[in-house]
mmCIF file of C-alpha atoms in Angstrom:
data_model
loop_
_atom_site.group_PDB
_atom_site.id
_atom_site.type_symbol
_atom_site.label_atom_id
_atom_site.label_comp_id
_atom_site.label_asym_id
_atom_site.label_seq_id
_atom_site.Cartn_x
_atom_site.Cartn_y
_atom_site.Cartn_z
ATOM 1 C CA UNK J 1 49.288 6.077 66.646
ATOM 2 C CA UNK J 2 51.458 6.647 69.743
ATOM 3 C CA UNK J 3 50.264 8.287 72.944
ATOM 4 C CA UNK J 4 51.802 11.678 72.061
ATOM 5 C CA UNK J 5 50.057 11.809 68.672
ATOM 6 C CA UNK J 6 46.763 10.713 70.247
ATOM 7 C CA UNK J 7 46.882 13.508 72.826
ATOM 8 C CA UNK J 8 47.755 16.031 70.111
ATOM 9 C CA UNK J 9 44.724 14.913 68.081
ATOM 10 C CA UNK J 10 42.456 15.325 71.099
ATOM 11 C CA UNK J 11 43.800 18.833 71.586
ATOM 12 C CA UNK J 12 43.021 19.742 67.949
ATOM 13 C CA UNK J 13 39.447 18.415 68.228
ATOM 14 C CA UNK J 14 38.883 20.367 71.427
ATOM 15 C CA UNK J 15 39.949 23.553 69.667
ATOM 16 C CA UNK J 16 37.508 23.147 66.771
ATOM 17 C CA UNK J 17 34.161 25.016 66.969
ATOM 18 C CA UNK J 18 31.181 22.878 67.850
ATOM 19 C CA UNK J 19 29.486 23.937 64.578
ATOM 20 C CA UNK J 20 32.345 22.433 62.574
ATOM 21 C CA UNK J 21 32.307 19.205 64.536
ATOM 22 C CA UNK J 22 28.529 18.972 64.053
ATOM 23 C CA UNK J 23 29.017 18.900 60.276
ATOM 24 C CA UNK J 24 31.310 15.880 60.408
ATOM 25 C CA UNK J 25 30.586 13.512 58.804
ATOM 26 C CA UNK J 26 26.813 13.874 58.336
ATOM 27 C CA UNK J 27 26.503 17.413 56.996
ATOM 28 C CA UNK J 28 23.110 18.049 55.309
ATOM 29 C CA UNK J 29 23.034 17.908 51.518
ATOM 30 C CA UNK J 30 22.158 21.142 49.723
ATOM 31 C CA UNK J 31 19.433 21.731 47.133
ATOM 32 C CA UNK J 32 19.148 25.012 45.246
ATOM 33 C CA UNK J 33 15.730 25.848 43.742
ATOM 34 C CA UNK J 34 15.226 28.518 41.090
ATOM 35 C CA UNK J 35 11.595 29.176 40.176
ATOM 36 C CA UNK J 36 10.065 31.669 37.766
ATOM 37 C CA UNK J 37 6.637 31.229 39.283
ATOM 38 C CA UNK J 38 5.056 32.858 42.280
ATOM 39 C CA UNK J 39 5.180 30.631 45.338
ATOM 40 C CA UNK J 40 1.404 30.231 45.517
ATOM 41 C CA UNK J 41 1.535 28.071 42.379
ATOM 42 C CA UNK J 42 4.419 25.746 43.191
ATOM 43 C CA UNK J 43 5.476 26.513 46.726
ATOM 44 C CA UNK J 44 8.121 25.477 49.199
ATOM 45 C CA UNK J 45 5.650 23.488 51.292
ATOM 46 C CA UNK J 46 4.828 21.241 48.331
ATOM 47 C CA UNK J 47 8.494 20.666 47.632
ATOM 48 C CA UNK J 48 9.162 19.828 51.286
ATOM 49 C CA UNK J 49 6.338 17.272 51.216
ATOM 50 C CA UNK J 50 7.653 15.724 47.996
ATOM 51 C CA UNK J 51 11.191 15.413 49.365
ATOM 52 C CA UNK J 52 9.989 13.987 52.681
ATOM 53 C CA UNK J 53 8.453 11.037 50.832
ATOM 54 C CA UNK J 54 12.015 10.039 49.952
ATOM 55 C CA UNK J 55 13.383 10.683 53.428
ATOM 56 C CA UNK J 56 14.820 14.153 52.834
ATOM 57 C CA UNK J 57 13.822 16.645 55.533
ATOM 58 C CA UNK J 58 15.003 20.174 56.136
ATOM 59 C CA UNK J 59 16.918 20.776 59.373
ATOM 60 C CA UNK J 60 17.732 17.082 59.295
ATOM 61 C CA UNK J 61 19.581 15.871 56.201
ATOM 62 C CA UNK J 62 18.938 18.526 53.530
ATOM 63 C CA UNK J 63 19.153 22.302 53.228
ATOM 64 C CA UNK J 64 16.870 23.882 50.596
ATOM 65 C CA UNK J 65 17.747 27.328 49.220
ATOM 66 C CA UNK J 66 14.665 28.663 47.388
ATOM 67 C CA UNK J 67 14.766 31.621 44.994
ATOM 68 C CA UNK J 68 11.709 32.858 43.064
ATOM 69 C CA UNK J 69 11.226 35.472 40.358
ATOM 70 C CA UNK J 70 7.473 35.653 41.139
ATOM 71 C CA UNK J 71 6.595 35.630 37.439
ATOM 72 C CA UNK J 72 9.245 38.193 36.449
ATOM 73 C CA UNK J 73 12.113 37.247 34.103
ATOM 74 C CA UNK J 74 14.457 40.061 35.163
ATOM 75 C CA UNK J 75 15.615 38.733 38.565
ATOM 76 C CA UNK J 76 16.244 35.163 37.399
ATOM 77 C CA UNK J 77 19.854 35.805 36.332
ATOM 78 C CA UNK J 78 21.067 37.343 39.625
ATOM 79 C CA UNK J 79 19.139 34.714 41.576
ATOM 80 C CA UNK J 80 20.929 32.024 39.570
ATOM 81 C CA UNK J 81 24.248 33.612 40.542
ATOM 82 C CA UNK J 82 23.244 33.460 44.206
ATOM 83 C CA UNK J 83 22.400 29.776 44.029
ATOM 84 C CA UNK J 84 25.562 28.765 42.176
ATOM 85 C CA UNK J 85 27.635 30.609 44.792
ATOM 86 C CA UNK J 86 26.101 28.403 47.491
ATOM 87 C CA UNK J 87 27.611 25.315 45.797
ATOM 88 C CA UNK J 88 24.553 23.054 46.048
ATOM 89 C CA UNK J 89 24.722 19.311 45.463
ATOM 90 C CA UNK J 90 21.821 19.536 43.009
ATOM 91 C CA UNK J 91 19.649 22.271 41.454
ATOM 92 C CA UNK J 92 15.918 22.273 40.724
ATOM 93 C CA UNK J 93 14.901 24.607 37.884
ATOM 94 C CA UNK J 94 11.178 25.392 37.689
ATOM 95 C CA UNK J 95 10.290 26.998 34.355
ATOM 96 C CA UNK J 96 12.250 27.550 31.151
ATOM 97 C CA UNK J 97 14.062 30.802 32.146
ATOM 98 C CA UNK J 98 15.405 29.040 35.251
ATOM 99 C CA UNK J 99 16.978 26.322 33.111
ATOM 100 C CA UNK J 100 18.367 28.909 30.696
ATOM 101 C CA UNK J 101 20.206 30.801 33.424
ATOM 102 C CA UNK J 102 21.478 27.843 35.435
ATOM 103 C CA UNK J 103 22.844 25.960 32.428
ATOM 104 C CA UNK J 104 24.922 29.030 31.497
ATOM 105 C CA UNK J 105 26.574 28.918 34.918
ATOM 106 C CA UNK J 106 27.364 25.267 35.484
ATOM 107 C CA UNK J 107 28.042 22.119 33.496
ATOM 108 C CA UNK J 108 28.898 20.077 36.588
ATOM 109 C CA UNK J 109 26.168 20.635 39.187
ATOM 110 C CA UNK J 110 23.221 18.323 38.361
ATOM 111 C CA UNK J 111 20.080 20.203 37.267
ATOM 112 C CA UNK J 112 16.577 18.704 37.466
ATOM 113 C CA UNK J 113 13.889 20.750 35.708
ATOM 114 C CA UNK J 114 10.111 20.793 36.042
ATOM 115 C CA UNK J 115 7.315 22.617 34.185
ATOM 116 C CA UNK J 116 9.433 23.077 31.052
ATOM 117 C CA UNK J 117 8.129 22.898 27.499
ATOM 118 C CA UNK J 118 9.971 21.027 24.720
ATOM 119 C CA UNK J 119 13.485 20.834 26.272
ATOM 120 C CA UNK J 120 14.922 19.164 23.155
ATOM 121 C CA UNK J 121 13.981 21.971 20.748
ATOM 122 C CA UNK J 122 15.206 24.502 23.286
ATOM 123 C CA UNK J 123 18.586 22.762 23.422
ATOM 124 C CA UNK J 124 18.506 21.815 27.101
ATOM 125 C CA UNK J 125 18.956 18.082 26.439
ATOM 126 C CA UNK J 126 20.114 15.963 23.511
ATOM 127 C CA UNK J 127 16.964 13.834 23.489
ATOM 128 C CA UNK J 128 14.389 12.590 25.968
ATOM 129 C CA UNK J 129 15.738 9.064 26.400
ATOM 130 C CA UNK J 130 19.373 10.111 26.722
ATOM 131 C CA UNK J 131 19.540 13.726 27.896
ATOM 132 C CA UNK J 132 23.345 13.827 28.173
ATOM 133 C CA UNK J 133 25.231 16.418 30.189
ATOM 134 C CA UNK J 134 24.123 17.543 33.645
ATOM 135 C CA UNK J 135 20.429 18.271 32.932
ATOM 136 C CA UNK J 136 17.289 16.122 33.051
ATOM 137 C CA UNK J 137 13.741 16.500 34.299
ATOM 138 C CA UNK J 138 10.047 16.621 33.532
ATOM 139 C CA UNK J 139 8.204 18.393 30.721
ATOM 140 C CA UNK J 140 4.796 20.005 31.023
ATOM 141 C CA UNK J 141 3.515 20.515 27.468
ATOM 142 C CA UNK J 142 4.639 19.687 23.964
ATOM 143 C CA UNK J 143 3.814 21.232 20.612
ATOM 144 C CA UNK J 144 0.905 18.957 19.656
ATOM 145 C CA UNK J 145 -0.952 19.890 22.837
ATOM 146 C CA UNK J 146 -1.300 23.438 21.535
ATOM 147 C CA UNK J 147 -3.501 22.038 18.783
ATOM 148 C CA UNK J 148 -5.765 20.532 21.437
ATOM 149 C CA UNK J 149 -6.287 23.963 23.032
ATOM 150 C CA UNK J 150 -7.148 25.438 19.646
ATOM 151 C CA UNK J 151 -9.613 22.636 18.920
ATOM 152 C CA UNK J 152 -11.384 23.352 22.212
ATOM 153 C CA UNK J 153 -12.048 26.935 21.119
ATOM 154 C CA UNK J 154 -13.670 25.677 17.920
ATOM 155 C CA UNK J 155 -16.244 23.871 20.085
ATOM 156 C CA UNK J 156 -17.670 27.139 21.359
ATOM 157 C CA UNK J 157 -20.903 28.663 20.039
ATOM 158 C CA UNK J 158 -21.028 31.355 18.590
ATOM 159 C CA UNK J 159 -18.257 30.063 16.373
ATOM 160 C CA UNK J 160 -14.723 31.332 16.970
ATOM 161 C CA UNK J 161 -12.886 32.011 13.723
ATOM 162 C CA UNK J 162 -10.009 34.126 15.052
ATOM 163 C CA UNK J 163 -7.753 33.223 18.012
ATOM 164 C CA UNK J 164 -5.294 35.518 19.777
ATOM 165 C CA UNK J 165 -2.392 33.645 21.397
ATOM 166 C CA UNK J 166 -1.328 35.262 24.676
ATOM 167 C CA UNK J 167 2.192 34.893 26.139
ATOM 168 C CA UNK J 168 5.152 36.916 27.365
ATOM 169 C CA UNK J 169 8.151 36.445 25.018
ATOM 170 C CA UNK J 170 10.568 36.942 27.929
ATOM 171 C CA UNK J 171 9.159 34.167 30.099
ATOM 172 C CA UNK J 172 7.887 31.897 27.308
ATOM 173 C CA UNK J 173 10.791 31.732 24.820
ATOM 174 C CA UNK J 174 9.363 28.448 23.503
ATOM 175 C CA UNK J 175 6.237 30.232 22.208
ATOM 176 C CA UNK J 176 7.410 30.304 18.550
ATOM 177 C CA UNK J 177 7.569 26.491 18.618
ATOM 178 C CA UNK J 178 3.982 26.274 19.805
ATOM 179 C CA UNK J 179 2.821 29.003 17.424
ATOM 180 C CA UNK J 180 4.027 26.930 14.490
ATOM 181 C CA UNK J 181 1.959 23.992 15.726
ATOM 182 C CA UNK J 182 -1.044 26.269 16.207
ATOM 183 C CA UNK J 183 -0.727 27.654 12.703
ATOM 184 C CA UNK J 184 -0.639 24.122 11.268
ATOM 185 C CA UNK J 185 -3.704 23.125 13.289
ATOM 186 C CA UNK J 186 -5.498 26.360 12.387
ATOM 187 C CA UNK J 187 -5.506 25.466 8.703
ATOM 188 C CA UNK J 188 -7.287 22.199 9.455
ATOM 189 C CA UNK J 189 -9.708 23.824 11.891
ATOM 190 C CA UNK J 190 -10.392 26.787 9.575
ATOM 191 C CA UNK J 191 -9.462 29.489 12.077
ATOM 192 C CA UNK J 192 -6.942 32.326 12.030
ATOM 193 C CA UNK J 193 -4.208 32.524 14.675
ATOM 194 C CA UNK J 194 -2.539 35.783 15.736
ATOM 195 C CA UNK J 195 0.153 36.330 18.396
ATOM 196 C CA UNK J 196 -0.899 38.664 21.227
ATOM 197 C CA UNK J 197 2.259 39.146 23.316
ATOM 198 C CA UNK J 198 1.978 40.743 26.751
ATOM 199 C CA UNK J 199 4.704 42.025 29.050
ATOM 200 C CA UNK J 200 3.204 44.577 31.441
ATOM 201 C CA UNK J 201 -0.053 45.895 32.883
ATOM 202 C CA UNK J 202 -0.798 48.040 29.828
ATOM 203 C CA UNK J 203 -0.438 45.207 27.323
ATOM 204 C CA UNK J 204 -2.601 42.955 29.505
ATOM 205 C CA UNK J 205 -5.310 45.646 29.753
ATOM 206 C CA UNK J 206 -5.217 46.016 25.970
ATOM 207 C CA UNK J 207 -6.594 42.478 25.655
ATOM 208 C CA UNK J 208 -9.965 43.929 26.645
ATOM 209 C CA UNK J 209 -10.249 45.250 23.084
ATOM 210 C CA UNK J 210 -9.948 41.749 21.568
ATOM 211 C CA UNK J 211 -13.676 41.353 21.112
ATOM 212 C CA UNK J 212 -13.577 39.744 17.679
ATOM 213 C CA UNK J 213 -12.236 36.315 18.576
ATOM 214 C CA UNK J 214 -11.151 33.874 21.264
ATOM 215 C CA UNK J 215 -7.979 33.820 23.341
ATOM 216 C CA UNK J 216 -5.516 31.017 23.945
ATOM 217 C CA UNK J 217 -3.154 31.584 26.891
ATOM 218 C CA UNK J 218 0.100 29.637 26.542
ATOM 219 C CA UNK J 219 1.947 28.074 29.509
ATOM 220 C CA UNK J 220 3.824 31.022 30.950
ATOM 221 C CA UNK J 221 4.541 31.934 34.567
ATOM 222 C CA UNK J 222 4.101 35.623 33.758
ATOM 223 C CA UNK J 223 0.461 35.010 32.880
ATOM 224 C CA UNK J 224 0.059 32.941 36.038
ATOM 225 C CA UNK J 225 1.515 35.682 38.250
ATOM 226 C CA UNK J 226 -0.728 38.251 36.511
ATOM 227 C CA UNK J 227 -3.833 36.114 36.189
ATOM 228 C CA UNK J 228 -6.137 38.524 38.039
ATOM 229 C CA UNK J 229 -5.705 41.434 35.585
ATOM 230 C CA UNK J 230 -5.545 38.968 32.700
ATOM 231 C CA UNK J 231 -8.891 37.413 33.622
ATOM 232 C CA UNK J 232 -10.368 40.868 34.162
ATOM 233 C CA UNK J 233 -9.323 41.994 30.673
ATOM 234 C CA UNK J 234 -10.656 38.811 29.049
ATOM 235 C CA UNK J 235 -13.973 39.129 30.880
ATOM 236 C CA UNK J 236 -14.241 42.742 29.759
ATOM 237 C CA UNK J 237 -13.687 41.616 26.180
ATOM 238 C CA UNK J 238 -16.384 38.970 26.692
ATOM 239 C CA UNK J 239 -14.165 36.599 24.748
ATOM 240 C CA UNK J 240 -14.032 32.807 25.172
ATOM 241 C CA UNK J 241 -10.601 31.688 26.317
ATOM 242 C CA UNK J 242 -8.699 28.477 26.985
ATOM 243 C CA UNK J 243 -5.905 28.385 29.560
ATOM 244 C CA UNK J 244 -2.879 26.247 30.347
ATOM 245 C CA UNK J 245 -3.677 25.805 34.026
ATOM 246 C CA UNK J 246 -6.733 24.751 36.016
ATOM 247 C CA UNK J 247 -6.031 27.668 38.396
ATOM 248 C CA UNK J 248 -7.464 30.091 35.804
ATOM 249 C CA UNK J 249 -10.744 28.163 35.590
ATOM 250 C CA UNK J 250 -11.095 28.050 39.360
ATOM 251 C CA UNK J 251 -10.792 31.846 39.343
ATOM 252 C CA UNK J 252 -13.289 32.498 36.544
ATOM 253 C CA UNK J 253 -11.647 31.431 33.295
ATOM 254 C CA UNK J 254 -13.771 29.520 30.773
ATOM 255 C CA UNK J 255 -11.802 26.302 30.275
ATOM 256 C CA UNK J 256 -8.389 24.670 30.578
ATOM 257 C CA UNK J 257 -6.549 21.555 29.498
ATOM 258 C CA UNK J 258 -3.615 21.146 31.821
ATOM 259 C CA UNK J 259 -1.036 19.027 33.523
ATOM 260 C CA UNK J 260 -0.709 18.887 37.301
ATOM 261 C CA UNK J 261 2.252 21.080 38.315
ATOM 262 C CA UNK J 262 2.226 19.664 41.852
ATOM 263 C CA UNK J 263 2.561 16.173 40.387
ATOM 264 C CA UNK J 264 5.565 17.374 38.387
ATOM 265 C CA UNK J 265 7.181 18.577 41.579
ATOM 266 C CA UNK J 266 6.615 15.204 43.206
ATOM 267 C CA UNK J 267 8.197 13.445 40.245
ATOM 268 C CA UNK J 268 11.130 15.879 40.243
ATOM 269 C CA UNK J 269 11.726 15.048 43.915
ATOM 270 C CA UNK J 270 12.237 11.411 42.926
ATOM 271 C CA UNK J 271 15.061 12.420 40.555
ATOM 272 C CA UNK J 272 16.602 14.716 43.172
ATOM 273 C CA UNK J 273 16.600 11.762 45.561
ATOM 274 C CA UNK J 274 18.287 9.492 43.010
ATOM 275 C CA UNK J 275 20.943 12.074 42.174
ATOM 276 C CA UNK J 276 21.728 12.699 45.840
ATOM 277 C CA UNK J 277 22.215 8.934 46.147
ATOM 278 C CA UNK J 278 24.686 8.840 43.259
ATOM 279 C CA UNK J 279 22.720 8.742 39.984
ATOM 280 C CA UNK J 280 23.898 10.848 37.045
ATOM 281 C CA UNK J 281 21.443 13.179 35.216
ATOM 282 C CA UNK J 282 22.643 11.860 31.866
ATOM 283 C CA UNK J 283 21.331 8.415 32.850
ATOM 284 C CA UNK J 284 17.871 9.627 33.887
ATOM 285 C CA UNK J 285 15.493 10.047 30.914
ATOM 286 C CA UNK J 286 13.417 13.178 30.539
ATOM 287 C CA UNK J 287 9.795 12.282 31.221
ATOM 288 C CA UNK J 288 6.665 13.726 29.644
ATOM 289 C CA UNK J 289 3.487 14.345 31.673
ATOM 290 C CA UNK J 290 1.240 11.383 32.306
ATOM 291 C CA UNK J 291 -1.873 13.133 33.656
ATOM 292 C CA UNK J 292 -4.030 15.773 31.965
ATOM 293 C CA UNK J 293 -7.212 17.431 33.176
ATOM 294 C CA UNK J 294 -9.917 19.221 31.193
ATOM 295 C CA UNK J 295 -11.917 21.696 33.271
ATOM 296 C CA UNK J 296 -14.757 23.988 32.184
ATOM 297 C CA UNK J 297 -16.630 26.729 33.994
ATOM 298 C CA UNK J 298 -20.290 26.835 32.977
ATOM 299 C CA UNK J 299 -20.916 29.904 35.156
ATOM 300 C CA UNK J 300 -18.397 31.785 33.020
ATOM 301 C CA UNK J 301 -19.909 30.405 29.816
ATOM 302 C CA UNK J 302 -23.304 31.742 30.861
ATOM 303 C CA UNK J 303 -21.845 35.141 31.759
ATOM 304 C CA UNK J 304 -20.132 35.336 28.358
ATOM 305 C CA UNK J 305 -23.244 34.235 26.498
ATOM 306 C CA UNK J 306 -21.546 31.233 24.895
ATOM 307 C CA UNK J 307 -22.300 27.511 24.766
ATOM 308 C CA UNK J 308 -19.841 24.620 24.872
ATOM 309 C CA UNK J 309 -20.388 21.547 22.713
ATOM 310 C CA UNK J 310 -21.905 18.451 24.375
ATOM 311 C CA UNK J 311 -18.869 16.477 23.222
ATOM 312 C CA UNK J 312 -16.494 18.771 25.091
ATOM 313 C CA UNK J 313 -18.589 18.667 28.257
ATOM 314 C CA UNK J 314 -18.768 14.872 28.066
ATOM 315 C CA UNK J 315 -14.999 14.453 28.311
ATOM 316 C CA UNK J 316 -14.413 17.174 30.914
ATOM 317 C CA UNK J 317 -12.828 15.969 34.173
ATOM 318 C CA UNK J 318 -14.475 18.771 36.111
ATOM 319 C CA UNK J 319 -17.426 21.048 35.348
ATOM 320 C CA UNK J 320 -17.958 24.098 37.524
ATOM 321 C CA UNK J 321 -21.661 24.975 37.663
#
């Protein structure tokens, strides 16, 4: 480079805005997060902590754009549009509807999912070992686990012979898969299973009339976002119920058998880190949960006038008395 060219280059650099120069060459990477759940369940602070373990910190080397439907399916599509427009380096999809919307909008931006049930049957990945495409992640529950929830209800006295399965079809599109498993297990356990879909305050309140059986609440961020009225209706019905998250038991539900959603977020952060460092989603196997927790609330059992079997109490990880 001769002296004239060098001076011309200096003049061009001097004319550039400081904000542009600051982005060269170490501009922060960009992560887009689309979550169906309310932030109090899987929040931004937890994600920030999980990313920091791998050296990714906001206002340093990563920018996180968080969008949440707060338990409502309707806003997920426009929120997905917003995130795609930001052109992130990688996307984190929390919940099945988030994966559904993002995969319709991109086949090139890597997508890591968390808290998703049976991604193979839903068509998100080819198989767990070799997901293919631009999507991989971490599952929360599979079909056989639904049978475990049903079995727990059969260990309640007085005996439960009829079980209503609670879910929102809009936010739990995988429910038919789990219902088939429940129906198979019901024949062995000698109980009857009936769907009890909910989608608004009125349908939740109607659960109070389900006094002739137990309730099984499927993994669904709608039920999580509406857990206060849901628990109120179930308590009014004085019906034993099993839930998909420990949060329900802490707030007065009878019992739960659940994965740790915060742990899923931590594991998802490890894949985000690997992708930002050059890994391809197709080469990262989908992983099933490794930790489960059985929690029971004996205060609620007493209030309902029911007893739990000694065998169930013996294997519980936590008993609230």
